[in-house]
Coordinates of C-alpha atoms in Angstrom, one line a residue:
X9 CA 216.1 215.9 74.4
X10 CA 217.4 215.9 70.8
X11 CA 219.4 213.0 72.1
X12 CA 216.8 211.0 73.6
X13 CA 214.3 211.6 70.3
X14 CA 217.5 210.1 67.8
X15 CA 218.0 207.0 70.2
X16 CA 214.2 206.4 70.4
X17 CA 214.4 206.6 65.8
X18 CA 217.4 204.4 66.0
X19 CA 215.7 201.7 68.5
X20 CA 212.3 202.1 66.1
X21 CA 214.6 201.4 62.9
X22 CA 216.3 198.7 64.3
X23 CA 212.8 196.9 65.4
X24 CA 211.1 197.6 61.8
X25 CA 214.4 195.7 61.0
X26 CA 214.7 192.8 62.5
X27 CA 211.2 192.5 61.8
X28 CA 211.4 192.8 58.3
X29 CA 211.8 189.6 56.3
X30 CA 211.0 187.5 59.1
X31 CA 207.9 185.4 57.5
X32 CA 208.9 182.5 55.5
X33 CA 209.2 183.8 51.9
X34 CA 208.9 187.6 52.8
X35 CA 211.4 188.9 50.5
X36 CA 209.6 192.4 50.6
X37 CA 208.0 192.4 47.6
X38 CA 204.6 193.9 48.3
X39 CA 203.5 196.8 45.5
X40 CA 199.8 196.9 46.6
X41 CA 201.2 197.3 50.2
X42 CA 198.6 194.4 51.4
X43 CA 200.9 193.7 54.6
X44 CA 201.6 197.1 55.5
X45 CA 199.4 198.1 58.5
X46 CA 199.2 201.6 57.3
X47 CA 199.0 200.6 53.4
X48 CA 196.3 199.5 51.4
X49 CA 195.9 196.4 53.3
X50 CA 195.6 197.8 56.4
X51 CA 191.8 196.5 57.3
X52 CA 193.5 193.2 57.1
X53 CA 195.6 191.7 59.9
X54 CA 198.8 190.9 58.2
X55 CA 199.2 187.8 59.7
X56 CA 196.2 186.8 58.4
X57 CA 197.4 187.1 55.4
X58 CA 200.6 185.5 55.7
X59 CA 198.1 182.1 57.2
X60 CA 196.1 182.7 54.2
X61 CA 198.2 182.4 52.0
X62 CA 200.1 179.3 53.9
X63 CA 196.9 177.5 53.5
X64 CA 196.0 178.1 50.4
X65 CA 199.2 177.4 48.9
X66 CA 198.1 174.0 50.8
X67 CA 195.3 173.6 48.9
X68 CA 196.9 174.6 45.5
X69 CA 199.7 171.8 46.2
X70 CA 197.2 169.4 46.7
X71 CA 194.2 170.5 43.8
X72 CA 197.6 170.3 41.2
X73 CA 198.2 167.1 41.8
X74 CA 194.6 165.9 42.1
X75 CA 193.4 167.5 38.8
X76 CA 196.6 166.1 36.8
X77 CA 196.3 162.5 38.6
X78 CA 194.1 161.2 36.5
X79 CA 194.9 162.1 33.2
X80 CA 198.5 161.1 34.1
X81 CA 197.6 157.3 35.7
X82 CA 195.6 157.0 32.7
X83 CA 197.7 157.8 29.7
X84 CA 200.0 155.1 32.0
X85 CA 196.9 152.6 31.7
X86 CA 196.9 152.6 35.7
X87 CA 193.0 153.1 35.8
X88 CA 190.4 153.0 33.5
X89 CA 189.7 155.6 30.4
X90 CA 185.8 156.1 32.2
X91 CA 187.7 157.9 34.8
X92 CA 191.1 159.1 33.4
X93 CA 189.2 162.6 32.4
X94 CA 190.9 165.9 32.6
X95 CA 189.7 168.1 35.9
X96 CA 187.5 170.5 33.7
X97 CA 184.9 167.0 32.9
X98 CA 184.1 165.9 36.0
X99 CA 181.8 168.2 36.8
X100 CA 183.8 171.2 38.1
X101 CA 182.6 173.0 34.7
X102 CA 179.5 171.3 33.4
X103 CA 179.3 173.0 30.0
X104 CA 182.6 171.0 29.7
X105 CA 181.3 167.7 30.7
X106 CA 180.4 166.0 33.7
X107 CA 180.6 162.6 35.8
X108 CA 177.8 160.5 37.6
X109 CA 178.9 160.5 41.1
X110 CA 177.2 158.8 43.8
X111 CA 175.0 162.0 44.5
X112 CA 173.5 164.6 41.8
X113 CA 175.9 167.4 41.5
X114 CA 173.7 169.7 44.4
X115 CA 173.3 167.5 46.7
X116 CA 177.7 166.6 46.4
X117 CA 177.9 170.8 46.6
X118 CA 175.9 171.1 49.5
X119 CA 177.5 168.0 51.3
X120 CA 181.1 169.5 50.6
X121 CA 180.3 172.8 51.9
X122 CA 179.0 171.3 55.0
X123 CA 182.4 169.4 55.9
X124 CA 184.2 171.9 54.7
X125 CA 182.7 174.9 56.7
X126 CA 182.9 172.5 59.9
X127 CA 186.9 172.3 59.0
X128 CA 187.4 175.5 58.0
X129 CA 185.0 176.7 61.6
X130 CA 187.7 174.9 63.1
X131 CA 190.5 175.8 62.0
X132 CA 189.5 179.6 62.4
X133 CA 188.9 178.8 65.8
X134 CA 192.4 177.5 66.7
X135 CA 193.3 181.2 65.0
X136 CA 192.3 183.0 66.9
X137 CA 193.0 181.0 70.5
X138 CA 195.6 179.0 69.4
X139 CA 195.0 175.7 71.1
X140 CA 191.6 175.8 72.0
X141 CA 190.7 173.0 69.3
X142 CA 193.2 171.0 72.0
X143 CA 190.4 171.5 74.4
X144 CA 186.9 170.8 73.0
X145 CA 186.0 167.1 72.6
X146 CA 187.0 166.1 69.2
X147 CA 185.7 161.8 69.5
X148 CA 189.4 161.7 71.5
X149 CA 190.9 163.2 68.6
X150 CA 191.5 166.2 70.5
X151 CA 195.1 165.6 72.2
X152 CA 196.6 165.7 69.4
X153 CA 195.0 169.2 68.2
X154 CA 196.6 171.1 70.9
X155 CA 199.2 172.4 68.2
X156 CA 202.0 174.4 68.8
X157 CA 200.9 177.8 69.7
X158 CA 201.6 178.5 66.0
X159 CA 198.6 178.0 64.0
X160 CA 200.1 178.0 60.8
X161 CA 202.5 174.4 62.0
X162 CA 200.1 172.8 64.4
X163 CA 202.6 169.7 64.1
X164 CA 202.0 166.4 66.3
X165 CA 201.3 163.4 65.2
X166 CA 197.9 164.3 63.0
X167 CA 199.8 167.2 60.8
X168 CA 203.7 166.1 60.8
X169 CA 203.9 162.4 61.5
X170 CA 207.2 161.6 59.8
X171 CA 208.7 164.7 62.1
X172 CA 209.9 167.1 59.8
X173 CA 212.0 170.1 61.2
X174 CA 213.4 169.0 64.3
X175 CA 215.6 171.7 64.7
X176 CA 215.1 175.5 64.2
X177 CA 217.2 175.6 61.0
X178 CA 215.8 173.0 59.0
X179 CA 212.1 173.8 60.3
X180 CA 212.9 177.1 58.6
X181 CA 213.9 175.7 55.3
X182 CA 211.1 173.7 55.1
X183 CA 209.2 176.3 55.8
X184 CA 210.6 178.8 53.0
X185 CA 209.9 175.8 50.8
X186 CA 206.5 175.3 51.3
X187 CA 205.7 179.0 50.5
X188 CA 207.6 178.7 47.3
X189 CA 205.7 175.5 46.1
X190 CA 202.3 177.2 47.5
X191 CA 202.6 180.0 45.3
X192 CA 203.7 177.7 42.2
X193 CA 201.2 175.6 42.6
X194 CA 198.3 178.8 42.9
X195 CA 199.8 179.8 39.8
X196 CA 199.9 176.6 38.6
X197 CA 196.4 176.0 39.2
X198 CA 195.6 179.0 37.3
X199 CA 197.6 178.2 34.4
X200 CA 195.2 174.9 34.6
X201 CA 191.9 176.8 34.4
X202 CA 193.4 179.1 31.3
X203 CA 194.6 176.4 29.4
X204 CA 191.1 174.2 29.8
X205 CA 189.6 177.3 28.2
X206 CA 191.9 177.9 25.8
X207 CA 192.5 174.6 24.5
X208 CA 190.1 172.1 25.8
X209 CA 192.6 169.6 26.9
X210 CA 193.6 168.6 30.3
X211 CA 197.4 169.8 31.1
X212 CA 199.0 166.5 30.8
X213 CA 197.5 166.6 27.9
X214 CA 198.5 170.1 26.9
X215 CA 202.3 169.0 27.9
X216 CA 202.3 166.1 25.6
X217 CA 201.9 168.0 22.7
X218 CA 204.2 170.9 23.5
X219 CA 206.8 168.3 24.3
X220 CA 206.1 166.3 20.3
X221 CA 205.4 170.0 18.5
X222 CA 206.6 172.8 20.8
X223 CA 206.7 174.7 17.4
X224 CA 203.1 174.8 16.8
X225 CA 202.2 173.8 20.4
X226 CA 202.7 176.9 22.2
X227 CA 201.2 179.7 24.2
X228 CA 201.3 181.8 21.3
X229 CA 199.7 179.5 18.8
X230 CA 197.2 178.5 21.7
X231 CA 196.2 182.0 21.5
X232 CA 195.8 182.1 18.4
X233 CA 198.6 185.1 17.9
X234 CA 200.3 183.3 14.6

């Protein structure tokens, strides 16, 4: 019996693992225990978490480089001044400054969270019955939103066009390297809001003159702790 029990704690340890590490950028570092099913986290599936944080590394990638664009293309005299303004005067923080759209800022709110609750509907949906989206008329879109049974990498021709990861190996590279840049570019978008605060410049901006003074153009001189 006492035989049976150790075999049965070997085969258990040997699961936990093989299953340890095995999400792209899992290095185990997890102090608030978020993706432990018995830790604090455990109301929350833990892949749900890992998605989460897939597709909002997504988003970060993309809001960096949208909310630098312009103030980059501008200094480079690529668009007009009128609409080379840092991210913080377009609206996003209207204290800050703001921009005449097409649409008063409510009505652009309200249109944007329509579009993107219908996206975001959708992409729960193909969560939690991966592949369904596959099978709901889409305007004929639809056959290519079968995915691939892994919500996270739908692929196809819609989400990887160029064909990236055609073999196990490099699909996983590419994979640990998105996670990486995701969680730069979170933090990165942070760093974005603190230093419009802070010093009521764009980051470009901010960059520029850390780069010509980085003696009295610094974090600590930002914060006033000089």
């Amino acid at each position: 019996m006492s035989k049976l029990i150790k075999s049965a704690s070997n085969s258990l340890f040997l699961f936990e693992i093989s299953t340890l590490y095995s999400l792209p950028g899992d290095f185990g570092f997890d102090p608030l225990g978020l993706s432990d099913p018995e830790g604090t986290g455990g109301f929350i599936e833990p892949k749900w978490l890992a998605y989460g944080e897939i597709i909002n590394g997504r988003y970060a990638m993309l809001g960096a480089v949208g909310a630098i664009a312009p103030e980059i293309l501008g200094k480079a005299g690529l668009i007009p001044p009128e609409t080379a303004l840092p991210w913080f005067r377009t609206g996003v923080i209207p204290p800050a400054g703001t921009y005449s759209y097409w649409a008063d800022p409510y009505t652009l709110f309200v249109f944007e969270m329509a579009l993107m609750g219908f996206a975001e509907h959708r992409r729960f949906q193909d969560w939690a019955k991966p592949g369904s989206m596959g099978k709901q008329y889409f305007l004929g879109f639809e056959k290519y939103l079968g995915g691939s049974g892994e919500p996270a990498y739908p692929g196809g021709p819609l989400f990887n066009p160029l064909g990236f990861g055609k073999d196990e190996k490099s699909l996983k590279d590419l994979k640990l390297k998105e996670v990486k840049n995701g969680r730069l570019a979170m933090l990165a978008i942070l760093g974005y809001f603190v230093q419009g605060l802070v010093t009521g410049v764009g980051p470009y901006q901010n960059l520029l003159d850390h780069l010509a003074d980085p003696v009295h153009n610094n974090i600590l001189t930002s914060l006033k702790f000089h």
